Amino acid sequence: MPFIVSPVLVLAAILAGALPAAGAEAEVVYFNANIYTGNPLQPQAKAMAVTGSRIVAVGDDLGEWVGPKTIRADLKGATVTAGFIDAHGHVAGLGQSLEVVDLRKASSAADAARMVREAAEKTAAGGWILGRGWDQTRWPGGEFPDRAPLDEAAPEHPVFLTRVDGHAAWVNQRALVLADVNMRTADPAGGRIIRKDGRVAGVLVDRAMGLVSRKIPPPDHASLRERIKVAARECARLGLTGVHDAGVGAGELAAYRELVARGRLPIRVYAMIGGAGDLWRETLARGPEVGDRLTIRSIKLMADGALGSRGAALKEPYSDDPEQSGLMILSREQVENVARDAVAAGFQVNTHAIGDRANRTVLDAYGVALGGKNDRRFRIEHAQVIAPDDFDLFAKFSIVASMQSTHATSDMRWAEERLGPKRIAGAYAWQQLLRRGVVLANGSDFPVESPDPMLGFYAAVTRQDTRGEPPGGWRPSDALSRVEALRSWTWAGAYAAFEERDKGTIEPGKLADFVVWSGDIMTMPAREIPLTRALRTVVGGQTVWREEFNGRVEIKPGAPSFFEASPRDGAAAMRCRFTAESSAGVVRAMLMSREEMEDYERKGWEKLADVGQYSNSRTIRGPVNPGEVLVFDSGATRRPLWTHVNIGFEYDAPQAPRTVSRRRMWVVIAASLSFLGAACGIGGWRVMRAFRRRDEAEY
């Protein structure tokens, strides 16, 4: 029977249009490429054929797939991998981080307060000043900041500044008064109010953040949709074809669904319901939702806090603060109850656990619900500090370790001080998990870390920061090989979302989700990996980002630089990111037609505000019509300026999913049944003939 059914199924697939017949004409053939497939049976190739949203062939010479209508895309030797999947990010958070005060480069509390003062000068009195990215471990003394600098910088504005890990907030007195938080306020369960000298010092840890954050006006639907849209575009520009959004609410889901319906979500999103509230109960009742661009079949829980703010729950006190052992946000029973409900309804549970106490608590809760080996693919998000006896439990219960390699290189400056020499051996211990057969899915936890997957790939293989420190890497025995790192960013992310049959490698039949890189990340010197860029990002066979230009541009006074785009394969919008390398003047840029450019040469910038002027801007984006050019100008600056420019195109209209018409569906069913019936009839006739030829004495 297998020899009869298999051809029937293949023929049905061909008739349905899902899989072209061998040697058929492909829509696009990418050739002259250096393809790392991720498929151990065919590790490398030079060409790939794509029809619709799927890969139909991979090899070195695919001439048989080229027909009169085939588009031949010469990649000129560029490196291609399967699309990178960030297995743990916060999409709306990334979009918001592009709007608020960016404190990642603040060198001290005073420097951060200066940035807040500048924001307050542009904000109406009483308006909230929001920021993100401060890290006291990089400041003199390394201690939590006090609210006094913020009180002085913005006395008329409530201020709420989220720490880089998202697990602490620095607020001013105005915000505390609005929230009615004072010395009489008790620490909430799973949170801590930092107090000093008989006063609230201004830092709130984990659940204590909610005492103030609930007073911040939530974004409306349009604002939330815009944040997600901007963040998704940024992910596509960086070479991400998919993101697992770790904790979403009803507002984010509504925004996602609208973007999908409008064809404006360039990446695939695996959304985790944020916490066991009303939305989780509604989702359980509705059942898993599996879609082309949006899938909802998991929940994100929070077991403890973060290591940087000493909120990670440890079995023993912190080595650098013996009075603290961290905060458990959920109990074992609470995690276990959610896990049981998820198993019954076919959902996955993904729990944030950083400290060794939190990891063991979650492993025990999962174990009760799972029982042993399984294919539920429950995950522990971060899995940062694991006790020696607990590594085997990941394998025992088939738990996926969803880790973020840049966390190791960000935390390595102080992690051993927090944990001590014994516990550090089980921290960020990726190889110890891999040796036990545990699936290791990589991510960034953006906006805690940069969403650039090349920084994560680099951290995974070197365990160094981008300056190459420390020499040889930090605890290098746990570094990943480049093959392991690529697998963690591609196939493992797909596996962690039950999608490895469709994504994660470059093979015939899989979705055409892939990235063309500016360098060979598998062989180049490690120090060059962070400089690697996505030249083209393709999702479902459709280009969602293509780089047009990257480099330095000199802008001379009175002689502006002009950039004219090459022809594009589809409707797109230009996106330009530029950074002036000199503080002597401001680089300005705008889009204009040829006629407007001539007018500009006669009248200058002051007369052109009505055609779209962009001043003091890092990023501009807009539709580009045929013949339009991008113009860079140095304004009134009298000496040449240099700026670094990255120009690319965003393709905003994803292909509609290919569907099979009802008529074709019935043709396929009828053809399949006819072939099956004929095969069975022929087989039965041959059996009867055989019986008639046998000697009756044999029976």
XYZ file of C-alpha atoms in Angstrom:
699
model
C 0.000 0.000 0.000
C 2.761 2.607 0.672
C 3.803 2.335 -2.965
C 0.239 3.202 -3.995
C -0.645 5.983 -1.511
C 2.537 8.054 -1.707
C 2.283 8.870 -5.437
C -1.386 9.718 -4.952
C -0.570 12.227 -2.215
C 2.191 13.772 -4.268
C -0.111 14.069 -7.274
C -2.791 15.636 -5.084
C -0.289 18.195 -3.799
C 0.792 19.037 -7.320
C -2.807 19.457 -8.496
C -3.507 21.652 -5.469
C -0.644 23.935 -6.417
C 1.193 23.413 -3.131
C 4.200 21.621 -4.638
C 5.338 22.040 -8.267
C 6.265 18.925 -10.187
C 10.000 18.188 -10.386
C 11.626 20.290 -13.058
C 8.680 22.690 -13.295
C 9.285 26.378 -13.894
C 9.983 28.194 -10.618
C 8.926 31.778 -10.020
C 12.370 32.814 -8.723
C 15.741 31.086 -8.794
C 18.417 32.572 -6.524
C 21.834 31.560 -7.806
C 25.523 32.319 -7.300
C 24.938 32.164 -3.546
C 26.719 30.732 -0.526
C 23.807 28.976 1.175
C 24.081 27.425 4.633
C 20.958 25.290 4.623
C 20.948 24.025 8.225
C 20.075 20.605 6.745
C 22.775 18.086 7.794
C 22.064 15.994 4.687
C 22.890 18.951 2.432
C 24.796 21.517 4.537
C 25.649 23.922 1.714
C 24.333 24.840 -1.713
C 24.699 27.492 -4.379
C 21.140 27.940 -5.618
C 17.556 27.893 -4.416
C 14.277 27.858 -6.348
C 11.137 29.456 -4.919
C 7.532 29.301 -6.085
C 4.883 31.192 -4.162
C 5.744 31.111 -0.474
C 7.753 27.870 -0.554
C 11.178 26.602 -1.487
C 10.866 23.993 -4.247
C 14.505 23.074 -4.865
C 17.967 23.532 -3.341
C 21.208 22.612 -5.076
C 24.189 23.808 -7.037
C 22.682 23.921 -10.534
C 18.945 24.446 -10.805
C 18.774 25.138 -14.510
C 15.872 22.714 -14.904
C 13.748 25.071 -12.768
C 14.374 28.097 -15.015
C 11.728 28.888 -17.589
C 10.764 31.885 -19.738
C 8.973 33.599 -16.842
C 11.431 32.702 -14.082
C 13.124 35.595 -12.309
C 16.860 34.905 -11.987
C 18.280 36.618 -8.879
C 22.079 36.752 -8.871
C 23.235 37.044 -5.244
C 26.859 37.594 -6.316
C 28.348 35.147 -3.851
C 26.511 36.512 -0.799
C 25.839 34.284 2.201
C 22.291 33.018 2.752
C 20.826 31.376 5.854
C 17.363 30.460 6.998
C 15.581 33.427 8.541
C 16.697 34.230 12.066
C 13.989 33.782 14.712
C 14.225 35.753 17.951
C 12.697 33.338 20.447
C 12.173 35.988 23.141
C 11.464 39.647 22.432
C 8.940 42.340 23.289
C 7.725 43.917 20.064
C 5.577 46.736 21.457
C 8.325 47.413 24.000
C 10.829 47.813 21.179
C 8.503 50.239 19.433
C 8.060 52.226 22.639
C 11.814 52.291 23.278
C 12.228 54.157 20.003
C 9.922 56.887 21.383
C 11.079 57.355 25.000
C 14.294 58.711 26.523
C 17.101 56.273 25.672
C 19.278 55.891 28.777
C 21.553 53.097 27.565
C 24.461 55.471 27.039
C 24.017 57.381 30.313
C 27.366 57.325 32.132
C 25.978 58.228 35.565
C 22.792 59.140 37.422
C 23.579 62.816 36.759
C 23.956 62.127 33.038
C 20.597 60.331 32.972
C 19.010 63.262 34.843
C 20.405 65.621 32.189
C 18.593 63.613 29.487
C 15.392 63.793 31.539
C 15.773 67.585 31.879
C 16.073 67.922 28.093
C 12.918 65.847 27.618
C 11.047 67.891 30.234
C 11.841 71.100 28.371
C 9.903 69.709 25.386
C 6.976 68.298 27.404
C 4.018 70.213 28.807
C 3.954 70.507 32.604
C 2.319 67.480 34.174
C 3.099 65.215 31.225
C 4.891 61.946 31.952
C 8.591 61.597 31.117
C 9.268 57.968 30.232
C 12.643 56.390 29.620
C 14.387 53.044 29.461
C 17.836 51.521 29.593
C 19.597 52.778 32.747
C 22.038 50.357 34.334
C 23.544 51.282 37.693
C 26.233 48.601 37.336
C 27.851 50.809 34.680
C 27.825 53.909 36.897
C 30.335 55.006 39.547
C 29.719 53.040 42.738
C 27.299 50.604 41.075
C 24.479 51.387 43.527
C 20.814 52.052 42.798
C 20.242 55.773 42.070
C 18.311 58.175 44.287
C 15.287 60.188 43.189
C 16.911 63.543 44.064
C 18.511 64.146 40.619
C 15.170 63.458 38.947
C 13.329 65.766 41.353
C 15.679 68.557 40.355
C 15.624 67.773 36.632
C 11.818 67.554 36.259
C 9.971 68.944 39.292
C 6.769 69.565 37.292
C 6.690 66.180 35.521
C 6.177 62.658 36.837
C 9.162 60.549 35.737
C 9.228 56.775 35.221
C 12.503 55.285 33.945
C 12.686 51.530 33.432
C 15.936 49.710 34.130
C 17.649 47.997 31.178
C 16.260 44.562 32.180
C 12.723 45.856 32.692
C 12.689 44.660 36.320
C 13.148 47.943 38.178
C 11.969 51.537 37.769
C 13.569 54.814 38.849
C 10.954 57.459 39.644
C 10.825 60.986 41.036
C 8.838 62.435 43.916
C 6.114 63.747 41.600
C 5.405 60.214 40.374
C 5.421 58.812 43.914
C 2.909 61.453 45.076
C 0.572 60.730 42.139
C 0.691 57.016 43.027
C 0.412 57.676 46.780
C 3.570 55.658 47.495
C 5.320 56.589 50.733
C 7.063 55.055 53.736
C 3.764 53.597 54.948
C 3.265 51.698 51.675
C 3.958 47.983 52.138
C 6.096 46.034 49.671
C 3.763 44.129 47.343
C 4.160 40.358 46.984
C 6.977 39.756 44.519
C 8.205 43.356 44.693
C 10.352 45.690 46.746
C 10.368 49.449 47.405
C 13.936 50.612 47.955
C 14.083 52.787 51.089
C 17.026 54.827 52.384
C 17.494 57.199 55.307
C 13.849 56.913 56.332
C 12.444 57.816 52.886
C 11.385 56.165 49.649
C 14.594 56.353 47.616
C 12.967 56.264 44.191
C 13.692 52.735 42.888
C 10.920 50.128 42.655
C 11.785 46.487 41.959
C 9.609 44.022 40.020
C 5.952 44.095 41.150
C 6.520 47.305 43.086
C 6.871 49.005 39.683
C 3.139 48.553 39.194
C 2.380 50.876 42.110
C 3.408 53.780 39.848
C 3.150 52.386 36.300
C -0.615 51.899 36.667
C -0.927 55.683 36.810
C 0.697 56.122 33.377
C -1.983 56.622 30.695
C -1.992 53.520 28.464
C -1.398 53.971 24.731
C -4.487 54.043 22.565
C -5.039 51.453 19.857
C -3.500 53.558 17.091
C -0.361 54.262 19.122
C 0.064 50.608 20.043
C -0.431 49.529 16.442
C 2.178 52.042 15.287
C 4.698 50.847 17.878
C 4.291 47.254 16.751
C 4.498 48.215 13.086
C 7.685 50.252 13.550
C 9.298 47.532 15.663
C 8.398 44.797 13.170
C 9.989 46.806 10.367
C 13.124 47.215 12.444
C 13.249 43.458 13.013
C 12.934 42.802 9.275
C 15.726 45.297 8.567
C 17.999 43.405 10.942
C 17.372 39.989 9.383
C 14.666 38.606 11.657
C 11.875 36.754 9.883
C 10.132 35.750 13.110
C 9.781 36.870 16.728
C 8.300 35.142 19.758
C 6.579 38.022 21.565
C 7.033 37.159 25.234
C 3.904 38.423 26.957
C 1.104 40.211 25.108
C -2.211 41.654 26.194
C -5.541 42.100 24.456
C -4.416 45.443 23.012
C -1.352 43.972 21.330
C -3.368 41.090 19.901
C -5.932 43.498 18.447
C -3.117 45.541 16.877
C -1.464 42.414 15.467
C -4.697 41.176 13.946
C -5.347 44.523 12.302
C -1.830 44.667 10.849
C -2.189 41.125 9.505
C -5.570 41.937 7.961
C -4.081 45.023 6.291
C -1.019 43.121 5.064
C 1.290 45.326 7.133
C 3.099 42.820 9.365
C 6.385 41.992 7.602
C 7.495 39.246 10.025
C 5.917 36.190 11.626
C 4.945 36.516 15.297
C 4.482 33.737 17.850
C 2.595 35.518 20.617
C 2.560 34.399 24.263
C -0.384 35.463 26.412
C 0.983 37.608 29.240
C -0.023 35.970 32.532
C -2.896 33.858 33.819
C -5.634 36.489 33.760
C -8.900 36.959 31.905
C -7.226 36.934 28.472
C -5.615 33.567 29.235
C -8.948 32.063 30.268
C -10.594 33.404 27.111
C -7.758 32.015 24.993
C -7.990 28.598 26.670
C -11.689 28.457 25.885
C -11.094 29.458 22.262
C -8.215 27.040 21.688
C -4.889 27.472 19.857
C -4.821 29.921 16.933
C -2.269 29.000 14.264
C -1.842 31.459 11.400
C 0.596 32.444 8.679
C 1.766 35.665 10.364
C 0.296 35.361 13.880
C 0.128 32.270 16.085
C -1.269 32.124 19.641
C -0.793 28.830 21.474
C 1.244 29.653 24.604
C 1.316 31.622 27.852
C 4.185 33.587 29.402
C 4.565 33.393 33.193
C 7.001 35.249 35.482
C 8.541 33.150 38.252
C 11.087 35.658 39.589
C 12.873 38.941 38.899
C 16.229 39.758 37.284
C 19.808 39.260 38.430
C 20.906 42.853 37.853
C 18.341 44.229 40.308
C 18.842 41.272 42.717
C 15.290 40.137 42.066
C 16.283 36.726 40.645
C 15.266 34.069 43.192
C 18.322 32.179 44.503
C 18.500 29.112 46.734
C 21.115 30.876 48.873
C 21.602 34.626 49.533
C 23.417 36.852 47.050
C 27.178 36.744 47.481
C 27.392 40.543 47.300
C 24.291 41.152 49.497
C 23.747 38.407 52.107
C 20.452 39.979 53.194
C 18.838 39.335 49.813
C 17.962 36.073 48.071
C 15.623 37.467 45.405
C 11.882 37.481 44.790
C 9.569 34.644 43.811
C 6.687 36.164 41.871
C 4.773 32.883 41.450
C 4.638 29.785 43.632
C 5.119 26.227 42.418
C 1.396 25.580 42.841
C 0.479 28.564 40.676
C 2.784 27.457 37.864
C 1.557 23.874 38.196
C -2.100 24.896 37.913
C -1.450 26.813 34.711
C 0.619 23.925 33.349
C -2.200 21.432 33.971
C -4.731 23.683 32.217
C -2.368 24.173 29.290
C -1.771 20.436 28.854
C -5.513 19.791 28.839
C -6.175 22.466 26.196
C -3.139 21.875 23.958
C -1.208 25.017 24.930
C 2.449 25.588 25.740
C 3.764 27.210 28.948
C 6.824 29.497 28.798
C 8.023 30.722 32.202
C 10.595 33.410 32.970
C 13.078 31.927 35.475
C 16.530 33.400 36.114
C 17.678 32.339 39.597
C 18.424 28.719 40.542
C 15.512 28.668 43.018
C 13.103 29.900 40.349
C 14.393 27.404 37.767
C 13.976 24.472 40.158
C 10.504 25.657 41.182
C 9.364 25.807 37.564
C 10.985 22.468 36.677
C 9.181 20.798 39.568
C 5.845 22.367 38.588
C 6.290 21.336 34.949
C 7.279 17.818 36.007
C 4.004 17.245 37.831
C 1.990 18.302 34.773
C 4.166 16.553 32.167
C 5.196 13.376 33.974
C 8.246 12.579 31.840
C 9.390 12.706 28.202
C 6.824 14.432 26.015
C 6.303 16.682 23.002
C 4.591 19.571 24.833
C 7.728 21.723 24.427
C 7.246 23.683 27.625
C 9.934 26.332 27.899
C 11.943 28.108 30.543
C 12.681 31.629 29.391
C 16.238 32.794 30.226
C 17.285 29.684 32.239
C 20.239 31.715 33.465
C 21.331 30.201 36.794
C 20.850 26.451 37.227
C 21.952 24.305 40.171
C 24.159 21.291 39.256
C 21.461 18.723 40.064
C 18.817 20.497 37.996
C 20.313 20.347 34.496
C 19.089 16.765 34.026
C 15.500 17.838 34.742
C 15.443 19.842 31.486
C 16.077 16.626 29.571
C 13.843 14.496 31.814
C 10.770 16.620 31.059
C 11.748 17.670 27.479
C 11.985 21.353 28.456
C 13.213 23.878 25.887
C 15.804 26.345 27.210
C 14.966 29.728 25.688
C 18.114 31.742 26.405
C 19.588 35.038 25.244
C 23.313 34.959 24.528
C 23.835 38.713 24.889
C 22.641 38.493 28.500
C 25.846 36.625 29.299
C 28.105 39.277 27.788
C 26.102 42.090 29.403
C 26.106 40.460 32.853
C 29.639 39.052 32.886
C 31.073 42.229 34.469
C 29.269 41.587 37.766
C 27.586 38.157 37.590
C 30.251 36.357 39.624
C 30.065 39.020 42.334
C 26.329 38.340 42.619
C 26.606 34.542 42.531
C 30.023 33.575 43.874
C 32.542 31.110 42.354
C 30.440 27.940 42.846
C 27.090 29.107 41.515
C 28.642 30.852 38.512
C 29.555 27.415 37.110
C 25.858 26.818 36.418
C 25.150 30.281 34.985
C 24.721 30.909 31.247
C 25.843 27.282 30.873
C 24.723 26.585 27.335
C 26.968 23.620 26.613
C 25.862 21.868 29.791
C 22.321 21.945 28.410
C 23.300 20.933 24.877
C 25.272 17.929 26.136
C 22.040 16.620 27.672
C 20.172 16.960 24.389
C 18.208 20.040 25.475
C 16.978 22.286 22.649
C 18.533 25.741 23.009
C 16.486 28.508 21.354
C 18.254 31.867 21.111
C 16.863 35.372 21.349
C 17.655 38.859 22.570
C 14.925 39.907 25.047
C 14.759 43.214 23.175
C 14.488 46.047 24.132
C 16.517 44.842 27.140
C 19.240 44.038 24.596
C 19.638 45.110 20.981
C 17.329 43.339 18.519
C 20.283 42.871 16.130
C 20.696 39.063 15.852
C 24.312 39.439 14.737
C 25.185 40.700 18.223
C 23.549 37.594 19.684
C 25.290 35.285 17.206
C 28.621 36.925 18.043
C 28.055 36.654 21.812
C 27.110 32.980 21.470
C 30.319 31.990 19.672
C 32.794 34.301 21.461
C 31.281 35.106 24.890
C 32.918 38.510 24.467
C 31.615 42.053 24.187
C 32.021 43.903 20.891
C 35.407 45.252 22.038
C 36.697 41.684 22.234
C 36.742 41.622 26.036
C 37.695 39.529 27.829
C 40.424 38.015 25.625
C 39.499 34.419 24.891
C 35.957 34.931 26.117
C 34.191 34.725 29.473
C 33.934 31.104 30.616
C 34.582 30.027 26.997
C 33.880 26.327 27.624
C 30.178 27.154 27.333
C 30.487 29.023 24.015
C 28.636 27.619 21.003
C 30.221 26.562 17.740
C 29.035 28.561 14.743
C 26.944 25.620 13.557
C 25.331 25.363 17.011
C 24.772 29.117 17.136
C 23.132 29.165 13.694
C 20.879 26.281 14.708
C 19.913 28.097 17.931
C 18.845 31.177 15.945
C 16.969 29.320 13.190
C 15.818 25.720 13.609
C 15.564 25.835 17.422
C 13.323 28.910 17.326
C 11.060 27.125 14.874
C 11.055 23.969 17.034
C 10.226 25.977 20.171
C 7.055 27.141 18.366
C 6.109 23.725 16.849
C 7.052 25.064 13.416
C 10.200 23.146 12.444
C 8.390 21.355 9.596
C 7.864 24.711 7.884
C 10.760 26.883 9.070
C 14.272 26.905 10.423
C 16.205 25.344 7.532
C 16.460 25.828 3.777
C 14.907 22.698 2.275
C 12.374 21.909 -0.463
C 8.832 22.189 0.842
C 9.644 24.679 3.597
C 8.594 28.308 3.691
C 10.918 30.646 1.822
C 11.993 32.545 4.945
C 15.651 33.443 4.508
C 18.213 36.226 4.834
C 20.995 37.392 2.527
C 23.912 38.648 4.643
C 26.686 41.098 3.823
C 29.381 38.611 4.914
C 30.008 34.929 5.579
C 29.173 34.650 9.271
C 30.299 31.013 9.365
C 33.909 31.675 8.335
C 34.704 35.390 8.781
C 36.925 36.551 11.672
C 34.718 36.731 14.768
C 35.377 40.449 15.277
C 33.602 41.149 11.943
C 30.348 39.386 12.846
C 28.771 42.395 14.646
C 29.307 44.502 11.509
C 27.364 42.074 9.306
C 24.095 43.418 7.889
C 21.012 41.938 6.290
C 21.133 42.843 2.598
C 17.778 41.206 1.946
C 15.150 39.702 4.238
C 12.604 37.379 2.626
C 9.446 36.096 4.336
C 7.265 33.604 2.510
C 9.048 34.302 -0.767
C 8.437 38.049 -0.506
C 11.221 40.558 0.075
C 10.354 42.654 3.136
C 13.692 44.499 3.349
C 16.418 45.165 0.793
C 19.465 47.290 1.454
C 20.277 49.800 -1.265
C 23.324 51.585 0.125
C 25.508 51.517 3.212
C 28.540 53.686 3.792
C 29.977 57.109 4.543
C 28.877 60.162 2.589
C 30.694 63.491 2.447
C 28.473 66.561 2.378
C 30.206 69.734 1.265
C 28.866 73.236 1.987
C 26.812 74.478 -0.934
C 27.124 71.129 -2.716
C 24.504 68.728 -1.347
C 24.719 64.989 -1.959
C 22.031 63.316 -4.041
C 21.034 59.658 -3.974
C 18.792 58.142 -6.641
C 17.364 54.701 -6.024
C 17.700 51.844 -8.488
C 14.552 50.159 -9.877
C 12.636 48.103 -7.298
C 10.830 44.812 -7.633
C 7.526 45.842 -6.088
C 5.857 48.619 -4.119
C 8.205 49.816 -1.399
C 9.068 52.666 0.899
C 12.562 54.062 1.310
C 14.061 54.048 4.760
C 17.172 56.064 5.530
C 19.141 55.925 8.766
C 21.913 58.483 9.039
C 24.240 59.595 11.789
C 26.375 62.720 11.556
C 29.990 62.011 12.524
C 30.758 65.640 13.340
C 29.226 67.856 15.996
C 30.049 70.978 13.993
C 26.741 70.837 12.137
C 23.541 68.904 11.566
C 23.060 66.645 8.576
C 19.597 67.024 7.107
C 17.846 64.865 4.569
C 14.640 64.782 2.562
C 12.969 63.189 -0.419
C 12.118 65.292 -3.435
C 11.278 65.046 -7.099
C 13.565 66.295 -9.859
C 11.504 69.478 -10.174
C 11.659 70.089 -6.437
C 15.391 69.471 -6.497
C 15.814 72.197 -9.102
C 13.696 74.514 -6.961
C 15.832 73.591 -3.975
C 18.993 74.589 -5.858
C 17.453 78.015 -6.485
C 15.773 78.712 -3.124
C 17.471 76.547 -0.509
C 16.001 74.703 2.456
C 13.942 77.525 3.944
C 11.524 77.558 1.022
C 11.002 73.789 0.939
C 9.366 72.899 4.243
C 6.160 72.012 2.424
C 7.738 69.143 0.463
C 9.019 67.209 3.464
C 12.018 68.441 5.387
C 13.660 66.256 8.003
C 15.971 67.969 10.481
C 17.927 66.458 13.350
C 16.514 63.059 12.484
C 18.185 59.681 12.667
C 15.600 57.901 10.545
C 13.364 59.051 7.728
C 10.858 56.929 5.921
C 8.476 57.656 3.118
C 7.052 56.439 -0.167
C 9.414 56.909 -3.091
C 7.959 57.741 -6.477
C 9.803 57.140 -9.751
C 12.456 59.757 -10.324
C 12.579 60.945 -6.706
C 15.933 61.424 -5.037
C 17.213 61.621 -1.479
C 19.080 64.827 -0.728
C 21.578 65.407 2.091
C 22.473 68.931 3.086
C 24.752 70.484 5.698
C 22.540 73.525 6.224
C 24.491 76.619 7.235
C 27.604 74.632 8.213
C 30.675 76.053 6.485
C 32.881 73.006 6.481
C 32.393 69.496 5.055
C 30.452 66.973 7.109
C 30.637 63.209 7.061
C 27.633 61.042 7.799
C 27.133 57.279 7.838
C 24.086 56.343 5.786
C 22.120 53.120 5.510
C 19.402 53.194 2.852
C 17.026 50.382 2.098
C 13.527 49.548 0.963
C 10.670 48.190 3.018
C 8.083 46.184 1.133
C 4.772 46.762 2.845
C 2.373 44.489 0.965
C 2.840 40.828 1.918
C 1.606 38.259 -0.553
C -1.836 36.931 0.213
C -1.732 33.281 1.296
C -2.170 30.940 -1.635
C -5.525 29.243 -1.415
C -7.059 26.310 -3.244
C -10.413 26.987 -4.898
C -13.360 24.775 -3.955
C -13.546 23.466 -7.525
C -9.881 22.487 -7.557
C -10.252 20.919 -4.113
C -13.020 18.583 -5.387
C -10.945 17.776 -8.483
C -8.046 16.791 -6.242
C -10.261 14.656 -3.991
C -11.918 12.951 -6.950
C -8.589 12.298 -8.667
C -7.077 10.921 -5.465
C -10.016 8.578 -4.852
C -9.996 7.448 -8.481
C -6.303 6.620 -8.398
C -6.691 4.851 -5.050
C -9.712 2.858 -6.254
C -7.954 1.863 -9.464
C -4.867 0.768 -7.573
C -6.907 -1.295 -5.111
C -8.891 -2.855 -7.971
C -5.765 -3.814 -9.888
C -4.209 -5.219 -6.733
C -7.303 -7.296 -5.903
C -7.531 -8.649 -9.450
C -3.872 -9.758 -9.323
C -4.430 -11.507 -5.982
C -7.453 -13.412 -7.345
C -5.460 -14.558 -10.367
C -2.712 -15.802 -8.102
C -5.162 -17.866 -6.052
C -6.639 -19.452 -9.182
C -3.180 -20.597 -10.329
C -2.414 -22.417 -7.018
C -2.764 -26.214 -6.716
C -5.848 -27.087 -4.628
C -3.790 -29.727 -2.805
C -1.847 -26.923 -1.113
C -4.865 -25.871 0.936
